[in-house]
XYZ file of N, CA and C in Angstrom:
723
model
N 20.721 79.028 -34.849
C 20.403 77.681 -34.387
C 19.384 77.016 -35.296
N 18.396 77.824 -35.718
C 17.392 77.266 -36.608
C 18.016 76.830 -37.920
N 18.964 77.595 -38.425
C 19.636 77.228 -39.673
C 20.444 75.958 -39.516
N 21.165 75.841 -38.372
C 21.942 74.629 -38.136
C 21.036 73.418 -38.006
N 19.885 73.582 -37.344
C 18.942 72.465 -37.217
C 18.408 72.048 -38.574
N 18.177 73.038 -39.435
C 17.676 72.714 -40.773
C 18.720 71.956 -41.569
N 20.012 72.381 -41.451
C 21.090 71.681 -42.163
C 21.231 70.261 -41.652
N 21.183 70.093 -40.287
C 21.296 68.745 -39.725
C 20.123 67.874 -40.167
N 18.929 68.490 -40.211
C 17.771 67.724 -40.651
C 17.914 67.305 -42.106
N 18.460 68.181 -42.941
C 18.674 67.848 -44.356
C 19.692 66.737 -44.507
N 20.805 66.829 -43.721
C 21.827 65.790 -43.800
C 21.277 64.453 -43.318
N 20.472 64.500 -42.248
C 19.902 63.265 -41.726
C 18.952 62.647 -42.751
N 18.156 63.483 -43.401
C 17.240 62.969 -44.410
C 18.006 62.383 -45.589
N 19.084 63.000 -45.966
C 19.906 62.481 -47.058
C 20.523 61.142 -46.674
N 20.986 61.040 -45.450
C 21.547 59.770 -44.983
C 20.502 58.665 -44.998
N 19.304 58.990 -44.564
C 18.230 58.004 -44.573
C 17.875 57.589 -45.996
N 17.870 58.562 -46.906
C 17.579 58.239 -48.299
C 18.650 57.333 -48.881
N 19.910 57.621 -48.540
C 21.010 56.783 -49.040
C 20.899 55.377 -48.481
N 20.597 55.256 -47.183
C 20.447 53.935 -46.578
C 19.259 53.188 -47.200
N 18.158 53.891 -47.414
C 16.993 53.257 -48.028
C 17.293 52.805 -49.447
N 18.015 53.634 -50.191
C 18.355 53.262 -51.567
C 19.296 52.066 -51.592
N 20.247 52.006 -50.649
C 21.160 50.862 -50.581
C 20.413 49.576 -50.257
N 19.458 49.656 -49.335
C 18.664 48.481 -49.001
C 17.816 48.036 -50.189
N 17.274 49.013 -50.913
C 16.472 48.676 -52.107
C 17.328 47.985 -53.160
N 18.528 48.522 -53.391
C 19.416 47.908 -54.377
C 19.830 46.504 -53.954
N 20.083 46.305 -52.670
C 20.454 44.974 -52.192
C 19.312 43.987 -52.400
N 18.077 44.412 -52.151
C 16.933 43.536 -52.367
C 16.768 43.199 -53.847
N 16.968 44.196 -54.698
C 16.854 43.947 -56.131
C 17.947 42.994 -56.601
N 19.171 43.165 -56.103
C 20.261 42.254 -56.474
C 19.952 40.828 -56.020
N 19.434 40.677 -54.817
C 19.051 39.347 -54.345
C 17.967 38.755 -55.242
N 17.017 39.587 -55.632
C 15.961 39.107 -56.521
C 16.498 38.631 -57.854
N 17.460 39.380 -58.413
C 18.049 38.961 -59.681
C 18.812 37.651 -59.541
N 19.543 37.498 -58.434
C 20.292 36.261 -58.214
C 19.348 35.066 -58.080
N 18.237 35.253 -57.368
C 17.279 34.163 -57.205
C 16.553 33.878 -58.513
N 16.381 34.903 -59.347
C 15.711 34.700 -60.640
C 16.471 33.710 -61.523
N 17.793 33.677 -61.409
C 18.594 32.821 -62.289
C 18.276 31.347 -62.075
N 18.381 30.802 -60.843
C 18.027 29.375 -60.680
C 16.555 29.092 -60.910
N 15.676 30.037 -60.535
C 14.250 29.831 -60.777
C 13.978 29.738 -62.273
N 14.529 30.667 -63.050
C 14.296 30.668 -64.497
C 14.890 29.431 -65.151
N 16.076 29.018 -64.696
C 16.701 27.825 -65.268
C 15.900 26.571 -64.949
N 15.406 26.474 -63.715
C 14.645 25.283 -63.322
C 13.293 25.233 -64.017
N 12.590 26.368 -64.043
C 11.264 26.388 -64.661
C 11.374 26.270 -66.174
N 12.294 27.011 -66.789
C 12.436 26.955 -68.238
C 12.899 25.601 -68.739
N 13.673 24.879 -67.934
C 14.155 23.568 -68.352
C 13.084 22.517 -68.459
N 11.922 22.771 -67.861
C 10.848 21.784 -67.921
C 10.078 21.833 -69.233
N 10.282 22.846 -70.066
C 9.473 23.014 -71.274
C 9.813 22.001 -72.356
N 11.053 21.547 -72.417
C 11.474 20.620 -73.462
C 12.157 19.409 -72.838
N 12.217 18.339 -73.591
C 12.883 17.122 -73.116
C 14.376 17.326 -72.946
N 14.964 18.194 -73.750
C 16.406 18.447 -73.684
C 16.744 19.619 -72.780
N 15.741 20.206 -72.111
C 16.001 21.392 -71.308
C 16.715 21.105 -70.007
N 16.549 19.925 -69.470
C 17.180 19.583 -68.200
C 17.425 18.080 -68.152
N 18.406 17.671 -67.360
C 18.806 16.267 -67.314
C 17.700 15.333 -66.801
N 16.909 15.706 -65.775
C 15.856 14.781 -65.323
C 14.865 14.398 -66.409
N 14.582 15.317 -67.347
C 13.678 14.965 -68.438
C 14.279 13.883 -69.327
N 15.576 13.987 -69.596
C 16.250 12.962 -70.394
C 16.260 11.625 -69.656
N 16.453 11.674 -68.334
C 16.419 10.443 -67.541
C 15.028 9.825 -67.603
N 14.004 10.666 -67.567
C 12.636 10.165 -67.648
C 12.397 9.417 -68.948
N 12.756 10.002 -70.066
C 12.501 9.358 -71.354
C 13.352 8.108 -71.502
N 14.573 8.119 -70.920
C 15.414 6.928 -70.964
C 14.829 5.785 -70.154
N 14.359 6.086 -68.950
C 13.736 5.063 -68.119
C 12.434 4.557 -68.737
N 11.685 5.448 -69.365
C 10.430 5.045 -69.997
C 10.680 4.059 -71.129
N 11.679 4.345 -71.950
C 11.995 3.441 -73.059
C 12.604 2.135 -72.551
N 13.247 2.185 -71.382
C 13.852 0.974 -70.837
C 12.794 0.033 -70.267
N 11.840 0.571 -69.514
C 10.831 -0.262 -68.866
C 9.614 -0.499 -69.747
N 9.322 0.445 -70.640
C 8.159 0.305 -71.527
C 8.609 0.573 -72.963
N 9.309 -0.372 -73.575
C 9.877 -0.139 -74.916
C 8.820 0.091 -75.989
N 7.617 -0.412 -75.802
C 6.562 -0.243 -76.804
C 5.822 1.080 -76.658
N 6.103 1.835 -75.598
C 5.415 3.107 -75.374
C 6.100 4.203 -76.187
N 5.356 4.832 -77.068
C 5.903 5.909 -77.894
C 5.015 7.149 -77.799
N 4.485 7.389 -76.608
C 3.588 8.525 -76.424
C 4.339 9.820 -76.141
N 5.532 9.717 -75.576
C 6.285 10.908 -75.200
C 7.435 11.114 -76.175
N 7.422 12.233 -76.865
C 8.546 12.663 -77.675
C 8.695 14.172 -77.503
N 9.561 14.772 -78.288
C 9.836 16.189 -78.111
C 8.577 17.028 -78.310
N 7.812 16.726 -79.352
C 6.623 17.514 -79.651
C 5.525 17.354 -78.626
N 5.208 16.109 -78.245
C 4.139 15.875 -77.278
C 4.497 16.429 -75.901
N 5.766 16.293 -75.498
C 6.180 16.852 -74.221
C 6.097 18.372 -74.237
N 6.486 18.994 -75.340
C 6.436 20.447 -75.440
C 4.997 20.944 -75.360
N 4.081 20.261 -76.034
C 2.674 20.659 -75.990
C 2.113 20.550 -74.579
N 2.602 19.583 -73.798
C 2.130 19.410 -72.426
C 2.803 20.385 -71.458
N 4.121 20.566 -71.584
C 4.877 21.279 -70.561
C 5.024 22.770 -70.829
N 4.972 23.194 -72.091
C 5.219 24.612 -72.384
C 4.171 25.532 -71.757
N 2.864 25.238 -71.860
C 1.899 26.113 -71.176
C 2.098 26.157 -69.664
N 2.412 25.015 -69.063
C 2.665 25.003 -67.625
C 3.905 25.818 -67.284
N 4.930 25.738 -68.137
C 6.135 26.524 -67.902
C 5.835 28.014 -67.909
N 5.003 28.473 -68.844
C 4.641 29.891 -68.893
C 3.898 30.318 -67.631
N 2.987 29.465 -67.152
C 2.227 29.789 -65.948
C 3.151 29.890 -64.737
N 4.018 28.886 -64.549
C 4.915 28.897 -63.395
C 5.947 30.019 -63.500
N 6.388 30.336 -64.724
C 7.352 31.424 -64.892
C 6.723 32.760 -64.509
N 5.477 32.957 -64.909
C 4.782 34.198 -64.550
C 4.554 34.272 -63.042
N 4.099 33.159 -62.442
C 3.880 33.153 -60.997
C 5.182 33.360 -60.235
N 6.273 32.750 -60.719
C 7.563 32.938 -60.067
C 8.036 34.379 -60.146
N 7.818 35.018 -61.296
C 8.203 36.427 -61.434
C 7.395 37.313 -60.500
N 6.077 37.056 -60.416
C 5.226 37.842 -59.519
C 5.669 37.673 -58.070
N 5.981 36.432 -57.679
C 6.348 36.159 -56.284
C 7.687 36.801 -55.923
N 8.688 36.658 -56.799
C 9.995 37.255 -56.514
C 9.896 38.773 -56.531
N 9.117 39.331 -57.450
C 8.938 40.784 -57.477
C 8.262 41.277 -56.207
N 7.311 40.515 -55.718
C 6.619 40.896 -54.482
C 7.567 40.849 -53.281
N 8.436 39.845 -53.232
C 9.326 39.681 -52.083
C 10.466 40.686 -52.082
N 10.965 41.042 -53.255
C 12.191 41.839 -53.322
C 11.983 43.224 -53.923
N 10.776 43.782 -53.768
C 10.587 45.196 -54.027
C 10.389 45.604 -55.459
N 10.311 44.656 -56.386
C 10.117 45.055 -57.766
C 8.671 45.273 -58.130
N 7.741 44.760 -57.317
C 6.315 44.875 -57.613
C 5.745 46.025 -56.784
N 5.590 47.150 -57.413
C 5.035 48.319 -56.732
C 4.334 49.194 -57.753
N 3.986 50.382 -57.345
C 3.245 51.266 -58.244
C 4.059 51.720 -59.439
N 5.366 51.490 -59.439
C 6.189 51.898 -60.579
C 5.836 51.091 -61.814
N 5.240 49.905 -61.638
C 4.822 49.115 -62.789
C 3.592 49.706 -63.465
N 2.830 50.499 -62.743
C 1.578 51.036 -63.283
C 1.647 52.530 -63.579
N 2.475 53.248 -62.828
C 2.535 54.701 -63.002
C 3.990 55.107 -63.201
N 4.207 55.957 -64.185
C 5.560 56.445 -64.461
C 5.929 57.522 -63.449
N 7.106 57.398 -62.883
C 7.593 58.384 -61.923
C 8.859 59.022 -62.460
N 9.021 60.296 -62.170
C 10.174 61.040 -62.652
C 11.078 61.343 -61.455
N 11.743 60.328 -60.942
C 12.676 60.502 -59.852
C 14.037 59.986 -60.283
N 14.972 59.902 -59.332
C 16.326 59.493 -59.676
C 16.368 58.037 -60.127
N 15.454 57.190 -59.600
C 15.423 55.794 -60.041
C 14.976 55.703 -61.502
N 13.951 56.476 -61.851
C 13.483 56.469 -63.237
C 14.557 56.988 -64.181
N 15.300 58.003 -63.752
C 16.385 58.524 -64.590
C 17.498 57.495 -64.745
N 17.817 56.784 -63.662
C 18.845 55.748 -63.748
C 18.402 54.606 -64.666
N 17.123 54.227 -64.586
C 16.608 53.183 -65.463
C 16.652 53.625 -66.919
N 16.345 54.908 -67.177
C 16.400 55.421 -68.545
C 17.829 55.390 -69.083
N 18.801 55.729 -68.237
C 20.200 55.669 -68.666
C 20.636 54.230 -68.930
N 20.170 53.296 -68.100
C 20.514 51.883 -68.319
C 19.917 51.375 -69.626
N 18.662 51.747 -69.904
C 18.027 51.333 -71.161
C 18.773 51.909 -72.354
N 19.186 53.166 -72.252
C 19.936 53.792 -73.350
C 21.271 53.089 -73.565
N 21.941 52.684 -72.483
C 23.216 51.979 -72.599
C 23.034 50.612 -73.252
N 21.965 49.908 -72.871
C 21.694 48.598 -73.476
C 21.409 48.747 -74.961
N 20.627 49.749 -75.332
C 20.334 49.980 -76.751
C 21.593 50.325 -77.528
N 22.485 51.090 -76.914
C 23.730 51.454 -77.586
C 24.621 50.221 -77.788
N 24.721 49.365 -76.765
C 25.505 48.135 -76.913
C 24.903 47.223 -77.976
N 23.582 47.173 -78.024
C 22.927 46.364 -79.052
C 23.209 46.908 -80.451
N 23.232 48.229 -80.573
C 23.527 48.834 -81.877
C 24.957 48.534 -82.312
N 25.883 48.476 -81.332
C 27.279 48.198 -81.664
C 27.495 46.769 -82.143
N 26.556 45.874 -81.856
C 26.692 44.501 -82.334
C 26.692 44.429 -83.856
N 26.007 45.369 -84.504
C 25.966 45.381 -85.959
C 25.000 44.357 -86.520
N 24.973 44.226 -87.826
C 24.044 43.269 -88.451
C 24.500 41.822 -88.220
N 23.581 40.893 -88.447
C 23.872 39.472 -88.274
C 24.849 39.007 -89.349
N 25.902 38.309 -88.924
C 26.879 37.810 -89.887
C 26.483 36.424 -90.408
N 27.332 35.865 -91.264
C 27.007 34.596 -91.912
C 26.908 33.455 -90.902
N 27.834 33.397 -89.953
C 27.829 32.308 -88.972
C 26.585 32.371 -88.095
N 26.215 33.574 -87.655
C 25.023 33.708 -86.814
C 23.760 33.326 -87.588
N 23.700 33.733 -88.857
C 22.555 33.349 -89.675
C 22.477 31.848 -89.888
N 23.639 31.202 -90.084
C 23.658 29.752 -90.275
C 23.215 29.019 -89.016
N 23.693 29.475 -87.863
C 23.289 28.850 -86.603
C 21.783 29.023 -86.385
N 21.260 30.195 -86.681
C 19.819 30.424 -86.527
C 19.021 29.507 -87.445
N 19.501 29.335 -88.674
C 18.802 28.473 -89.624
C 18.773 27.024 -89.141
N 19.919 26.517 -88.693
C 19.973 25.127 -88.243
C 19.196 24.929 -86.937
N 19.161 25.945 -86.099
C 18.374 25.837 -84.869
C 16.886 25.744 -85.195
N 16.422 26.601 -86.098
C 15.011 26.550 -86.504
C 14.710 25.229 -87.200
N 15.633 24.779 -88.077
C 15.437 23.499 -88.754
C 15.372 22.354 -87.751
N 16.219 22.393 -86.744
C 16.230 21.358 -85.705
C 14.893 21.325 -84.963
N 14.388 22.514 -84.578
C 13.116 22.578 -83.865
C 11.969 22.071 -84.743
N 11.969 22.456 -86.024
C 10.897 22.023 -86.930
C 10.930 20.510 -87.109
N 12.127 19.942 -87.282
C 12.245 18.494 -87.449
C 11.795 17.745 -86.193
N 12.111 18.297 -85.025
C 11.685 17.647 -83.787
C 10.167 17.660 -83.642
N 9.556 18.790 -83.942
C 8.107 18.903 -83.769
C 7.339 18.097 -84.802
N 7.884 17.981 -85.997
C 7.138 17.332 -87.078
C 7.504 15.858 -87.257
N 8.402 15.319 -86.436
C 8.776 13.913 -86.601
C 7.575 13.008 -86.362
N 6.907 13.190 -85.239
C 5.726 12.382 -84.918
C 4.829 13.189 -83.997
N 4.100 14.183 -84.538
C 3.280 15.042 -83.678
C 2.043 14.374 -83.115
N 1.755 13.136 -83.459
C 0.655 12.328 -82.930
C -0.701 12.693 -83.539
N -1.049 14.000 -83.589
C -2.364 14.352 -84.112
C -2.407 14.348 -85.633
N -1.233 14.420 -86.295
C -1.123 14.279 -87.757
C 0.101 13.425 -88.041
N 0.144 12.736 -89.191
C 1.334 11.950 -89.526
C 2.558 12.843 -89.707
N 3.676 12.416 -89.145
C 4.927 13.152 -89.288
C 5.828 12.542 -90.341
N 7.028 13.143 -90.506
C 7.938 12.657 -91.543
C 8.576 11.330 -91.172
N 8.384 10.860 -89.939
C 8.947 9.565 -89.565
C 8.222 8.400 -90.236
N 7.042 8.652 -90.839
C 6.311 7.566 -91.504
C 7.044 7.085 -92.762
N 7.998 7.861 -93.250
C 8.769 7.460 -94.424
C 9.875 6.466 -94.075
N 10.064 6.203 -92.777
C 11.094 5.271 -92.328
C 10.443 4.127 -91.563
N 11.201 3.087 -91.346
C 10.732 1.945 -90.593
C 10.396 2.371 -89.170
N 9.327 1.821 -88.609
C 8.874 2.208 -87.272
C 9.972 1.972 -86.236
N 10.244 2.978 -85.451
C 11.290 2.906 -84.441
C 12.691 3.147 -84.957
N 12.825 3.425 -86.260
C 14.154 3.618 -86.842
C 14.674 5.035 -86.615
N 13.768 6.011 -86.578
C 14.154 7.416 -86.416
C 13.593 7.922 -85.089
N 14.435 8.559 -84.286
C 14.028 9.122 -83.000
C 14.494 10.571 -82.922
N 14.175 11.227 -81.820
C 14.642 12.604 -81.620
C 16.156 12.671 -81.548
N 16.787 11.623 -81.017
C 18.248 11.606 -80.935
C 18.878 11.608 -82.321
N 18.261 10.900 -83.268
C 18.786 10.874 -84.640
C 18.765 12.276 -85.239
N 17.681 13.010 -85.009
C 17.586 14.383 -85.515
C 18.678 15.264 -84.924
N 18.905 15.157 -83.627
C 19.944 15.953 -82.992
C 21.332 15.625 -83.503
N 21.612 14.345 -83.674
C 22.938 13.936 -84.163
C 23.166 14.436 -85.586
N 22.133 14.398 -86.413
C 22.278 14.866 -87.798
C 22.595 16.358 -87.831
N 21.863 17.162 -87.062
C 22.096 18.607 -87.062
C 23.477 18.941 -86.509
N 23.869 18.293 -85.424
C 25.189 18.557 -84.841
C 26.296 18.122 -85.805
N 26.101 17.013 -86.494
C 27.100 16.555 -87.468
C 27.278 17.570 -88.599
N 26.172 18.198 -89.004
C 26.272 19.221 -90.055
C 27.091 20.407 -89.566
N 26.953 20.765 -88.297
C 27.696 21.910 -87.764
C 29.196 21.667 -87.783
N 29.619 20.415 -87.762
C 31.051 20.112 -87.739
C 31.736 20.391 -89.077
N 30.991 20.436 -90.159
C 31.646 20.695 -91.451
C 31.055 21.893 -92.197
N 29.958 22.482 -91.718
C 29.395 23.648 -92.395
C 30.285 24.856 -92.117
N 30.649 25.657 -93.131
C 31.604 26.768 -92.929
C 30.985 27.892 -92.103
N 31.826 28.538 -91.305
C 31.376 29.669 -90.492
C 31.492 30.994 -91.232
N 32.159 30.999 -92.387
C 32.269 32.185 -93.221
C 31.707 31.883 -94.607
N 31.135 32.894 -95.213
C 30.516 32.712 -96.511
C 31.554 32.286 -97.536
N 31.396 31.099 -98.134
C 32.408 30.631 -99.100
C 32.363 31.462 -100.384
N 33.529 31.604 -100.977
C 33.633 32.358 -102.225
C 33.475 31.409 -103.411
N 32.661 31.819 -104.374
C 32.434 31.009 -105.573
C 33.405 31.352 -106.692
N 34.285 32.323 -106.456
C 35.223 32.703 -107.522
C 36.224 31.587 -107.821
N 36.477 30.706 -106.841
C 37.450 29.624 -107.054
C 36.962 28.651 -108.125
N 35.631 28.509 -108.266
C 35.097 27.593 -109.263
C 35.370 28.077 -110.680
N 35.483 29.382 -110.852
C 35.739 29.947 -112.173
C 37.213 30.250 -112.392
N 37.945 30.475 -111.286
C 39.370 30.778 -111.402
C 40.110 29.989 -110.326
N 40.766 28.871 -110.680
C 41.463 28.056 -109.665
C 42.569 28.807 -108.945
N 43.066 29.906 -109.510
C 44.140 30.658 -108.877
C 43.626 31.686 -107.865
N 42.332 31.866 -107.827
C 41.775 32.863 -106.918
C 41.915 32.414 -105.467
N 42.038 33.405 -104.576
C 42.187 33.121 -103.152
C 40.813 32.807 -102.566
N 40.703 31.655 -101.917
C 39.438 31.246 -101.340
C 39.387 31.638 -99.855
N 38.189 31.708 -99.315
C 38.015 32.037 -97.908
C 38.502 30.879 -97.036
N 39.298 31.158 -95.996
C 39.760 30.068 -95.119
C 38.581 29.294 -94.543
N 38.720 27.991 -94.519
C 37.620 27.126 -94.076
C 37.682 26.944 -92.562
N 36.667 27.420 -91.895
C 36.527 27.250 -90.450
C 35.101 26.773 -90.187
N 34.903 25.577 -89.612
C 33.539 25.063 -89.397
C 32.818 25.818 -88.282
N 31.510 25.672 -88.254
C 30.712 26.310 -87.206
C 31.010 25.733 -85.832
N 31.326 24.447 -85.779
C 31.577 23.775 -84.510
C 32.826 22.928 -84.626
N 33.705 23.043 -83.673
C 34.924 22.230 -83.633
C 34.814 21.224 -82.492
N 35.606 20.164 -82.593
C 35.565 19.135 -81.560
C 36.079 19.675 -80.225
N 37.044 20.579 -80.271
C 37.549 21.181 -79.028
C 36.436 21.962 -78.323
N 35.648 22.701 -79.104
C 34.536 23.448 -78.504
C 33.502 22.489 -77.924
N 33.246 21.395 -78.627
C 32.292 20.410 -78.112
C 32.802 19.776 -76.818
N 34.101 19.496 -76.755
C 34.665 18.925 -75.537
C 34.555 19.889 -74.363
N 34.758 21.189 -74.635
C 34.714 22.176 -73.556
C 33.285 22.473 -73.104
N 32.309 22.309 -73.984
C 30.936 22.717 -73.683
C 30.086 21.596 -73.107
N 30.310 20.367 -73.532
C 29.478 19.250 -73.079
C 29.883 18.847 -71.658
N 28.944 18.766 -70.723
C 29.265 18.363 -69.341
C 29.516 16.857 -69.245
N 30.700 16.427 -69.675
C 31.017 14.997 -69.695
C 30.991 14.392 -68.302
N 31.375 15.171 -67.286
C 31.396 14.620 -65.921
C 29.996 14.223 -65.464
N 28.995 15.048 -65.798
C 27.618 14.706 -65.415
C 27.130 13.490 -66.196
N 27.479 13.439 -67.476
C 27.052 12.303 -68.299
C 27.654 11.004 -67.774
N 28.954 11.033 -67.462
C 29.608 9.833 -66.939
C 29.061 9.462 -65.566
N 28.756 10.482 -64.730
C 28.220 10.205 -63.401
C 26.853 9.532 -63.497
N 25.962 10.103 -64.312
C 24.633 9.516 -64.464
C 24.700 8.156 -65.151
N 25.498 8.081 -66.215
C 25.618 6.799 -66.920
C 26.211 5.719 -66.045
N 27.244 6.077 -65.269
C 27.843 5.102 -64.358
C 26.863 4.653 -63.287
N 26.053 5.607 -62.779
C 25.056 5.250 -61.769
C 24.018 4.288 -62.311
N 23.534 4.539 -63.528
C 22.554 3.619 -64.131
C 23.192 2.270 -64.423
N 24.444 2.271 -64.846
C 25.122 0.991 -65.130
C 25.274 0.167 -63.858
N 25.664 0.822 -62.746
C 25.788 0.103 -61.484
C 24.416 -0.400 -61.005
N 23.367 0.425 -61.179
C 22.031 -0.017 -60.783
C 21.584 -1.224 -61.601
N 21.862 -1.205 -62.902
C 21.490 -2.335 -63.740
C 22.278 -3.571 -63.368
N 23.566 -3.400 -63.047
C 24.381 -4.550 -62.654
C 23.886 -5.159 -61.332
N 23.525 -4.277 -60.364
C 23.002 -4.789 -59.105
C 21.660 -5.484 -59.312
N 20.876 -4.965 -60.220
C 19.581 -5.603 -60.499
C 19.764 -6.981 -61.103
């Protein structure tokens, strides 16, 4: 009888552990799901192009106060980026506290089944990252143009020092001009490293020309419905006014 009681007690404890682990996993999954909208909402406030309300703000500002040029990509980033970091950290702490991620495991290493599972997950992520291989020509080109775009936005008119916009007529160059120029370059810049052998031998086989960005991809990626909805709403408001 004592042996049977011990077996039943072991089975009951195992069942409780399984139920506790399932509840923990469900809480963690809920936390991850909530992290997505929180991160998107908080991260979108860091830049003018991060979320649609910021673009609406700058549009309304230029409409009602055309002479005001205090807000641009650089000045907004300097104001909003530190606040974004603070709110992102506070949001992470709060969600971790609510959904079981904030506990002593952050401070002390434990050697249990959860730690072993986390180690296996980290190893799998590292293996998938290794399988990606080195950066190819298209990825390097996109990275270069992204960095160039960010540098041009920040240095156009940083306010505390003269920017490159002083070489043009006042009000002639804006952040939108910078974005259009970079995107236009993506439409004809090759996605594969071009071969220079054709310049020396016209009979040589050249690399097929495929641009970094196609119009079909732009049509599929740009949320035209939101743009038309917002634009139509502002047009109707202006007409009623």
